[in-house]
Amino acid sequence: MIYAFRIFAGAISVYSLMCVARIILTWIPGAIYSPVGRFLTAVCDPYLNFFRVSWLRFGALDFSPLLALSVLSMASFVLQNLSAGARITFGAILALVIQIAWSIVASILLFLIIILVVRLIVFLSGADRSSSLWAQIDASLNPFVYAITKFFSNGRPVAYKSALVLSIVLVVLLRFGGHFIISGLVRMCALIPF
């Protein structure tokens, strides 16, 4: 039975790598039409599409592959532990689920920090006057940015630069402050004896 767990864990790891390759191919124009791209599409898309949910979409950005890869990671972790003879407890599974959920949220927050900082730099430089790229990015960011500023400004109008700075500060606090809270929660869950 131990060997079966190892084989399944290895198969899941290989499938995870195939899914990562499939995701990367979507960033390269025309790559999904190559023989390798068509193979990966046929093998990985049914699984990846199962996780496409609206709450992981932000405008043109889709973070649902993070959820799909996290589920594969969790399954591989459980199978590897079973193959090593480790006892799997409810607390360990709960800690793992919390860690994976946080890793998805933390990745999204980090990506958002990068986009917000780049957007602020471009805004301050004045290089975004007529770019359709920045118009698309603003269309995705503005609902989020203005929801934050509306909450903190009691509905008063706020300059775009100030809204971006406030959003960056809040997202950085959430990303790095949340890490300490989640780490403590994971440690407490891991102590659950059953």
PDB file of C-alpha atoms in Angstrom:
ATOM      1  CA  MET A   1       0.000   0.000   0.000  1.00  0.00           C
ATOM      2  CA  ILE A   2       2.903   2.335   0.788  1.00  0.00           C
ATOM      3  CA  TYR A   3       4.205   1.953  -2.769  1.00  0.00           C
ATOM      4  CA  ALA A   4       0.787   2.780  -4.188  1.00  0.00           C
ATOM      5  CA  PHE A   5       0.750   6.038  -2.179  1.00  0.00           C
ATOM      6  CA  ARG A   6       4.226   6.886  -3.499  1.00  0.00           C
ATOM      7  CA  ILE A   7       3.199   6.175  -7.081  1.00  0.00           C
ATOM      8  CA  PHE A   8       0.046   8.297  -6.761  1.00  0.00           C
ATOM      9  CA  ALA A   9       1.996  11.136  -5.099  1.00  0.00           C
ATOM     10  CA  GLY A  10       4.562  11.024  -7.909  1.00  0.00           C
ATOM     11  CA  ALA A  11       1.832  10.983 -10.564  1.00  0.00           C
ATOM     12  CA  ILE A  12       0.190  14.016  -8.962  1.00  0.00           C
ATOM     13  CA  SER A  13       3.531  15.852  -8.920  1.00  0.00           C
ATOM     14  CA  VAL A  14       4.055  15.131 -12.631  1.00  0.00           C
ATOM     15  CA  TYR A  15       0.489  16.235 -13.408  1.00  0.00           C
ATOM     16  CA  SER A  16       1.070  19.439 -11.418  1.00  0.00           C
ATOM     17  CA  LEU A  17       4.126  20.206 -13.545  1.00  0.00           C
ATOM     18  CA  MET A  18       2.083  19.572 -16.682  1.00  0.00           C
ATOM     19  CA  CYS A  19      -0.570  22.011 -15.435  1.00  0.00           C
ATOM     20  CA  VAL A  20       2.095  24.640 -14.702  1.00  0.00           C
ATOM     21  CA  ALA A  21       3.466  24.179 -18.220  1.00  0.00           C
ATOM     22  CA  ARG A  22      -0.074  24.541 -19.617  1.00  0.00           C
ATOM     23  CA  ILE A  23      -0.585  27.768 -17.670  1.00  0.00           C
ATOM     24  CA  ILE A  24       2.746  29.191 -18.870  1.00  0.00           C
ATOM     25  CA  LEU A  25       1.858  28.333 -22.478  1.00  0.00           C
ATOM     26  CA  THR A  26      -1.177  30.628 -22.234  1.00  0.00           C
ATOM     27  CA  TRP A  27       1.232  33.553 -21.814  1.00  0.00           C
ATOM     28  CA  ILE A  28       3.020  32.782 -25.100  1.00  0.00           C
ATOM     29  CA  PRO A  29       1.004  33.739 -28.191  1.00  0.00           C
ATOM     30  CA  GLY A  30       0.280  30.733 -30.394  1.00  0.00           C
ATOM     31  CA  ALA A  31       2.043  28.224 -28.115  1.00  0.00           C
ATOM     32  CA  ILE A  32      -1.143  26.339 -27.280  1.00  0.00           C
ATOM     33  CA  TYR A  33      -1.510  25.433 -30.985  1.00  0.00           C
ATOM     34  CA  SER A  34       1.776  23.515 -31.041  1.00  0.00           C
ATOM     35  CA  PRO A  35       1.616  19.708 -30.642  1.00  0.00           C
ATOM     36  CA  VAL A  36       2.815  19.990 -27.023  1.00  0.00           C
ATOM     37  CA  GLY A  37       0.320  22.785 -26.375  1.00  0.00           C
ATOM     38  CA  ARG A  38      -2.575  20.762 -27.791  1.00  0.00           C
ATOM     39  CA  PHE A  39      -1.555  17.736 -25.711  1.00  0.00           C
ATOM     40  CA  LEU A  40      -1.317  19.762 -22.494  1.00  0.00           C
ATOM     41  CA  THR A  41      -4.618  21.476 -23.283  1.00  0.00           C
ATOM     42  CA  ALA A  42      -6.371  18.133 -23.751  1.00  0.00           C
ATOM     43  CA  VAL A  43      -4.869  16.657 -20.575  1.00  0.00           C
ATOM     44  CA  CYS A  44      -4.953  19.657 -18.197  1.00  0.00           C
ATOM     45  CA  ASP A  45      -7.894  21.845 -19.228  1.00  0.00           C
ATOM     46  CA  PRO A  46     -10.660  19.531 -17.940  1.00  0.00           C
ATOM     47  CA  TYR A  47      -9.083  19.681 -14.469  1.00  0.00           C
ATOM     48  CA  LEU A  48      -8.180  23.398 -14.589  1.00  0.00           C
ATOM     49  CA  ASN A  49     -11.634  24.376 -15.899  1.00  0.00           C
ATOM     50  CA  PHE A  50     -13.272  22.623 -12.947  1.00  0.00           C
ATOM     51  CA  PHE A  51     -11.788  25.325 -10.679  1.00  0.00           C
ATOM     52  CA  ARG A  52     -12.757  28.361 -12.755  1.00  0.00           C
ATOM     53  CA  VAL A  53     -14.852  30.380 -10.332  1.00  0.00           C
ATOM     54  CA  SER A  54     -15.911  33.993 -10.594  1.00  0.00           C
ATOM     55  CA  TRP A  55     -14.553  35.060  -7.200  1.00  0.00           C
ATOM     56  CA  LEU A  56     -11.000  34.307  -8.394  1.00  0.00           C
ATOM     57  CA  ARG A  57     -11.352  36.535 -11.464  1.00  0.00           C
ATOM     58  CA  PHE A  58     -10.302  40.162 -11.347  1.00  0.00           C
ATOM     59  CA  GLY A  59     -11.077  41.739 -14.691  1.00  0.00           C
ATOM     60  CA  ALA A  60      -8.964  39.943 -17.276  1.00  0.00           C
ATOM     61  CA  LEU A  61      -6.898  38.205 -14.582  1.00  0.00           C
ATOM     62  CA  ASP A  62      -7.838  34.669 -13.558  1.00  0.00           C
ATOM     63  CA  PHE A  63      -6.304  33.257 -10.380  1.00  0.00           C
ATOM     64  CA  SER A  64      -8.268  30.000 -10.445  1.00  0.00           C
ATOM     65  CA  PRO A  65      -5.201  27.972 -11.544  1.00  0.00           C
ATOM     66  CA  LEU A  66      -3.716  28.757  -8.113  1.00  0.00           C
ATOM     67  CA  LEU A  67      -6.648  26.954  -6.502  1.00  0.00           C
ATOM     68  CA  ALA A  68      -6.315  23.992  -8.876  1.00  0.00           C
ATOM     69  CA  LEU A  69      -2.574  23.670  -8.226  1.00  0.00           C
ATOM     70  CA  SER A  70      -3.123  24.020  -4.482  1.00  0.00           C
ATOM     71  CA  VAL A  71      -5.560  21.113  -4.438  1.00  0.00           C
ATOM     72  CA  LEU A  72      -3.015  18.980  -6.313  1.00  0.00           C
ATOM     73  CA  SER A  73      -0.330  20.067  -3.832  1.00  0.00           C
ATOM     74  CA  MET A  74      -2.522  19.114  -0.890  1.00  0.00           C
ATOM     75  CA  ALA A  75      -3.306  15.688  -2.369  1.00  0.00           C
ATOM     76  CA  SER A  76       0.385  15.060  -3.047  1.00  0.00           C
ATOM     77  CA  PHE A  77       1.291  16.102   0.511  1.00  0.00           C
ATOM     78  CA  VAL A  78      -1.277  13.749   2.053  1.00  0.00           C
ATOM     79  CA  LEU A  79      -0.186  10.835  -0.141  1.00  0.00           C
ATOM     80  CA  GLN A  80       3.507  11.441   0.598  1.00  0.00           C
ATOM     81  CA  ASN A  81       2.815  11.467   4.325  1.00  0.00           C
ATOM     82  CA  LEU A  82       0.783   8.279   4.054  1.00  0.00           C
ATOM     83  CA  SER A  83       3.597   6.633   2.086  1.00  0.00           C
ATOM     84  CA  ALA A  84       6.038   7.609   4.842  1.00  0.00           C
ATOM     85  CA  GLY A  85       3.803   5.980   7.442  1.00  0.00           C
ATOM     86  CA  ALA A  86       2.834   9.282   9.053  1.00  0.00           C
ATOM     87  CA  ARG A  87      -0.513   9.560  10.780  1.00  0.00           C
ATOM     88  CA  ILE A  88      -2.821  12.111   9.206  1.00  0.00           C
ATOM     89  CA  THR A  89      -4.953  13.947  11.756  1.00  0.00           C
ATOM     90  CA  PHE A  90      -7.851  16.326  11.356  1.00  0.00           C
ATOM     91  CA  GLY A  91      -5.666  19.089  12.790  1.00  0.00           C
ATOM     92  CA  ALA A  92      -2.932  18.451  10.209  1.00  0.00           C
ATOM     93  CA  ILE A  93      -5.456  18.495   7.346  1.00  0.00           C
ATOM     94  CA  LEU A  94      -7.062  21.670   8.712  1.00  0.00           C
ATOM     95  CA  ALA A  95      -3.642  23.317   9.053  1.00  0.00           C
ATOM     96  CA  LEU A  96      -2.806  22.308   5.485  1.00  0.00           C
ATOM     97  CA  VAL A  97      -6.095  23.690   4.121  1.00  0.00           C
ATOM     98  CA  ILE A  98      -5.524  26.988   5.951  1.00  0.00           C
ATOM     99  CA  GLN A  99      -1.948  27.182   4.639  1.00  0.00           C
ATOM    100  CA  ILE A 100      -3.048  26.533   1.077  1.00  0.00           C
ATOM    101  CA  ALA A 101      -5.921  29.023   1.278  1.00  0.00           C
ATOM    102  CA  TRP A 102      -3.523  31.626   2.672  1.00  0.00           C
ATOM    103  CA  SER A 103      -0.945  30.906  -0.027  1.00  0.00           C
ATOM    104  CA  ILE A 104      -3.589  31.640  -2.675  1.00  0.00           C
ATOM    105  CA  VAL A 105      -4.652  34.851  -0.944  1.00  0.00           C
ATOM    106  CA  ALA A 106      -1.022  35.878  -0.308  1.00  0.00           C
ATOM    107  CA  SER A 107      -0.122  35.317  -3.968  1.00  0.00           C
ATOM    108  CA  ILE A 108      -3.045  37.437  -5.114  1.00  0.00           C
ATOM    109  CA  LEU A 109      -2.134  40.169  -2.623  1.00  0.00           C
ATOM    110  CA  LEU A 110       1.512  40.154  -3.713  1.00  0.00           C
ATOM    111  CA  PHE A 111       0.490  40.392  -7.355  1.00  0.00           C
ATOM    112  CA  LEU A 112      -1.868  43.247  -6.440  1.00  0.00           C
ATOM    113  CA  ILE A 113       0.930  45.072  -4.583  1.00  0.00           C
ATOM    114  CA  ILE A 114       3.177  44.829  -7.632  1.00  0.00           C
ATOM    115  CA  ILE A 115       0.455  46.059 -10.003  1.00  0.00           C
ATOM    116  CA  LEU A 116      -0.516  48.930  -7.684  1.00  0.00           C
ATOM    117  CA  VAL A 117       3.101  50.054  -7.212  1.00  0.00           C
ATOM    118  CA  VAL A 118       3.807  49.908 -10.954  1.00  0.00           C
ATOM    119  CA  ARG A 119       0.553  51.778 -11.630  1.00  0.00           C
ATOM    120  CA  LEU A 120       1.500  54.489  -9.134  1.00  0.00           C
ATOM    121  CA  ILE A 121       4.973  54.885 -10.658  1.00  0.00           C
ATOM    122  CA  VAL A 122       3.524  55.149 -14.161  1.00  0.00           C
ATOM    123  CA  PHE A 123       0.873  57.597 -12.946  1.00  0.00           C
ATOM    124  CA  LEU A 124       3.476  59.800 -11.256  1.00  0.00           C
ATOM    125  CA  SER A 125       5.711  59.750 -14.341  1.00  0.00           C
ATOM    126  CA  GLY A 126       2.817  60.833 -16.556  1.00  0.00           C
ATOM    127  CA  ALA A 127       3.621  58.139 -19.121  1.00  0.00           C
ATOM    128  CA  ASP A 128       0.084  56.738 -19.177  1.00  0.00           C
ATOM    129  CA  ARG A 129      -1.730  59.538 -20.996  1.00  0.00           C
ATOM    130  CA  SER A 130      -3.001  57.602 -24.004  1.00  0.00           C
ATOM    131  CA  SER A 131      -2.083  53.980 -23.373  1.00  0.00           C
ATOM    132  CA  SER A 132      -4.856  51.425 -23.755  1.00  0.00           C
ATOM    133  CA  LEU A 133      -2.862  49.033 -21.539  1.00  0.00           C
ATOM    134  CA  TRP A 134      -3.168  51.355 -18.556  1.00  0.00           C
ATOM    135  CA  ALA A 135      -6.828  51.964 -19.346  1.00  0.00           C
ATOM    136  CA  GLN A 136      -7.411  48.207 -19.115  1.00  0.00           C
ATOM    137  CA  ILE A 137      -5.401  47.932 -15.909  1.00  0.00           C
ATOM    138  CA  ASP A 138      -7.320  50.868 -14.436  1.00  0.00           C
ATOM    139  CA  ALA A 139     -10.613  49.227 -15.390  1.00  0.00           C
ATOM    140  CA  SER A 140      -9.571  46.186 -13.323  1.00  0.00           C
ATOM    141  CA  LEU A 141      -8.026  48.116 -10.423  1.00  0.00           C
ATOM    142  CA  ASN A 142     -10.405  51.042 -10.003  1.00  0.00           C
ATOM    143  CA  PRO A 143     -13.337  49.179  -8.408  1.00  0.00           C
ATOM    144  CA  PHE A 144     -10.960  47.756  -5.807  1.00  0.00           C
ATOM    145  CA  VAL A 145      -9.063  51.011  -5.245  1.00  0.00           C
ATOM    146  CA  TYR A 146     -12.192  53.121  -4.927  1.00  0.00           C
ATOM    147  CA  ALA A 147     -13.926  50.607  -2.649  1.00  0.00           C
ATOM    148  CA  ILE A 148     -10.977  50.905  -0.252  1.00  0.00           C
ATOM    149  CA  THR A 149     -10.862  54.699  -0.382  1.00  0.00           C
ATOM    150  CA  LYS A 150     -14.640  54.984  -0.041  1.00  0.00           C
ATOM    151  CA  PHE A 151     -14.459  52.914   3.143  1.00  0.00           C
ATOM    152  CA  PHE A 152     -11.662  55.020   4.662  1.00  0.00           C
ATOM    153  CA  SER A 153     -12.805  58.438   3.412  1.00  0.00           C
ATOM    154  CA  ASN A 154     -16.475  58.117   4.389  1.00  0.00           C
ATOM    155  CA  GLY A 155     -17.501  58.578   0.763  1.00  0.00           C
ATOM    156  CA  ARG A 156     -15.586  61.823   0.195  1.00  0.00           C
ATOM    157  CA  PRO A 157     -13.765  62.118  -3.149  1.00  0.00           C
ATOM    158  CA  VAL A 158     -10.083  61.233  -3.037  1.00  0.00           C
ATOM    159  CA  ALA A 159      -7.371  62.010  -5.598  1.00  0.00           C
ATOM    160  CA  TYR A 160      -6.290  59.007  -7.669  1.00  0.00           C
ATOM    161  CA  LYS A 161      -2.708  59.200  -6.405  1.00  0.00           C
ATOM    162  CA  SER A 162      -3.892  59.167  -2.792  1.00  0.00           C
ATOM    163  CA  ALA A 163      -6.255  56.296  -3.544  1.00  0.00           C
ATOM    164  CA  LEU A 164      -3.394  54.270  -5.017  1.00  0.00           C
ATOM    165  CA  VAL A 165      -1.114  54.992  -2.036  1.00  0.00           C
ATOM    166  CA  LEU A 166      -3.848  54.072   0.455  1.00  0.00           C
ATOM    167  CA  SER A 167      -4.552  50.850  -1.444  1.00  0.00           C
ATOM    168  CA  ILE A 168      -0.862  49.919  -1.507  1.00  0.00           C
ATOM    169  CA  VAL A 169      -0.488  50.513   2.241  1.00  0.00           C
ATOM    170  CA  LEU A 170      -3.591  48.472   3.069  1.00  0.00           C
ATOM    171  CA  VAL A 171      -2.670  45.553   0.806  1.00  0.00           C
ATOM    172  CA  VAL A 172       0.911  45.476   2.174  1.00  0.00           C
ATOM    173  CA  LEU A 173      -0.462  45.412   5.736  1.00  0.00           C
ATOM    174  CA  LEU A 174      -2.873  42.609   4.829  1.00  0.00           C
ATOM    175  CA  ARG A 175      -0.189  40.581   3.056  1.00  0.00           C
ATOM    176  CA  PHE A 176       2.521  40.772   5.678  1.00  0.00           C
ATOM    177  CA  GLY A 177       0.343  41.131   8.789  1.00  0.00           C
ATOM    178  CA  GLY A 178      -1.832  38.242   7.690  1.00  0.00           C
ATOM    179  CA  HIS A 179       1.230  36.003   7.476  1.00  0.00           C
ATOM    180  CA  PHE A 180       1.791  36.196  11.239  1.00  0.00           C
ATOM    181  CA  ILE A 181      -1.870  35.577  12.047  1.00  0.00           C
ATOM    182  CA  ILE A 182      -2.100  32.603   9.687  1.00  0.00           C
ATOM    183  CA  SER A 183       1.188  31.130  10.977  1.00  0.00           C
ATOM    184  CA  GLY A 184      -0.170  31.171  14.531  1.00  0.00           C
ATOM    185  CA  LEU A 185      -3.473  29.673  13.421  1.00  0.00           C
ATOM    186  CA  VAL A 186      -1.699  26.884  11.517  1.00  0.00           C
ATOM    187  CA  ARG A 187       0.436  26.048  14.558  1.00  0.00           C
ATOM    188  CA  MET A 188      -2.675  25.863  16.750  1.00  0.00           C
ATOM    189  CA  CYS A 189      -4.496  23.621  14.245  1.00  0.00           C
ATOM    190  CA  ALA A 190      -1.511  21.288  13.974  1.00  0.00           C
ATOM    191  CA  LEU A 191      -1.762  20.703  17.739  1.00  0.00           C
ATOM    192  CA  ILE A 192      -5.276  19.252  17.459  1.00  0.00           C
ATOM    193  CA  PRO A 193      -4.684  15.631  18.486  1.00  0.00           C
ATOM    194  CA  PHE A 194      -7.366  13.888  16.414  1.00  0.00           C
TER     195      PHE A 194
END
